[in-house]
């Protein structure tokens, strides 16, 4: 996860989740001198889902089938010609809604929420999403990398259903009749096709736009930017993992620590009381008021710290010759402020050492391992985890298509219906990163893919 910045087999199992429509009698947190306007707003709100529970079932209402674990595909990366067979359980019998209820669960208007699950505004789904079709250009991605992110994302749905109810939100695509079960089926189908194609040493069918147009609903995404009503394409920002030199002990050159919370000492959530500036003032250092309550993981330059906070993951090359990835774990509960320079942001993140680049997850141990070139970060709450995205842009007079999985998020996307962040790679410095992203678009036509 990052904060802000310029993953022939039978179709796999369906995930038995149907989401309950609920109404709300609470207010919109909007005042008006005109009583009629208030009534109209309340009437609109009553026709929507409760903003914090858009198509979200309670744990008691989620009836999960017995799920056979998705087999890890590590073998493919060692011998791509000998892919092990993946066995998926067929669809289980589930409690279904009546057709009338299912139809009623498709909203015309969608209530957008922020990262604190608070209602912000409503949008008409038909103004943002429409039926589309991919142009006849080969879709670009690395097959093994896409398969890895697909499998890891699918496993997140499978393994963390009870701990993370947010993944059961239909989100904006619900206005087009797309359910979470449809998203699960899409992931399973793509895993099946891609696994089969790699095992047979052939270019995957998923790179063929004709195959996509035949087997998937292609839903065009027109950007919705309240601050720029003229923006119709999705903005494509780029993020990366940067390598930084650091030290395991404080030195004159590397004197800015990144900290880890001690799991057995956070019941009072003391860390939510302090801004980034408070932390940098030395509250955790000897003599500081909270000394001993956190653990220093590494020491960086100030630039290295800001890069780590912005990107969410950092690869530290230690002065002792070792290296390790570190990923953001918990923040201090202060919102990221778009447009405010990095050094002035009050949000602060605590880190943990990890074994790979990490994306979305309800906690650090559950985060999805992701790969560059096939991962997008976006608004997980309002668009949704595991959505398959293809972006289209023109370069040198030719159309280019790039496919990836929405498997990451960040403070800049809560809410955000007009932007995606593309994981570009791992780079030694900003100059190398900037040279790489020159070939990537600043804005693109975006499509969601949903298995028919």
Coordinates of N, CA, C and O in Angstrom, one line a residue, residues 12 36 67 69 89 137 144 200 219 228 318 330 341 344 353 358 394:
X12 N -13.5 -21.2 -12.1 CA -13.4 -21.5 -10.6 C -14.6 -21.1 -9.8 O -15.6 -20.7 -10.4
X36 N -37.7 22.3 1.6 CA -38.0 21.4 0.4 C -36.7 20.7 0.0 O -36.7 19.5 -0.4
X67 N -14.7 -23.5 1.2 CA -13.8 -23.1 0.1 C -12.6 -23.9 0.1 O -11.8 -24.0 1.1
X69 N -8.9 -24.3 -0.7 CA -7.8 -23.2 -0.9 C -7.3 -23.2 -2.3 O -7.1 -24.2 -3.0
X89 N -13.3 -25.8 -6.2 CA -14.6 -26.4 -5.9 C -15.7 -25.7 -6.8 O -15.6 -24.6 -7.0
X137 N -6.0 -4.0 -30.3 CA -4.5 -3.9 -30.0 C -4.2 -4.9 -28.9 O -5.0 -5.1 -28.0
X144 N 3.4 -14.0 -16.0 CA 3.6 -14.6 -14.7 C 3.3 -13.6 -13.6 O 2.8 -14.0 -12.5
X200 N 0.8 -24.3 -21.2 CA 1.0 -24.8 -22.6 C 2.0 -23.9 -23.4 O 2.0 -24.0 -24.7
X219 N -16.7 -2.4 -19.4 CA -17.4 -1.3 -18.9 C -16.5 -0.1 -18.9 O -15.5 -0.1 -18.2
X228 N -12.8 19.2 -11.2 CA -12.5 19.4 -12.6 C -13.6 18.7 -13.5 O -13.4 17.6 -13.9
X318 N 21.2 -1.5 3.4 CA 21.9 -1.1 4.6 C 23.4 -1.0 4.4 O 24.0 -1.7 3.5
X330 N 0.5 0.9 10.4 CA -0.6 1.7 10.9 C -0.3 3.2 10.9 O 0.9 3.6 11.0
X341 N 2.3 20.0 0.7 CA 3.7 19.4 0.5 C 4.0 18.3 1.5 O 3.5 18.4 2.7
X344 N 5.0 18.9 5.2 CA 4.0 19.6 6.0 C 2.8 18.7 6.4 O 2.0 19.0 7.2
X353 N 8.8 -4.7 8.7 CA 9.6 -5.4 7.6 C 8.7 -6.4 6.9 O 8.0 -7.2 7.6
X358 N 4.0 -4.8 -1.0 CA 2.7 -5.1 -0.5 C 1.7 -4.1 -0.9 O 2.0 -2.9 -1.1
X394 N -2.7 6.4 -26.5 CA -2.1 6.5 -27.8 C -0.7 7.0 -27.7 O -0.4 8.0 -27.0

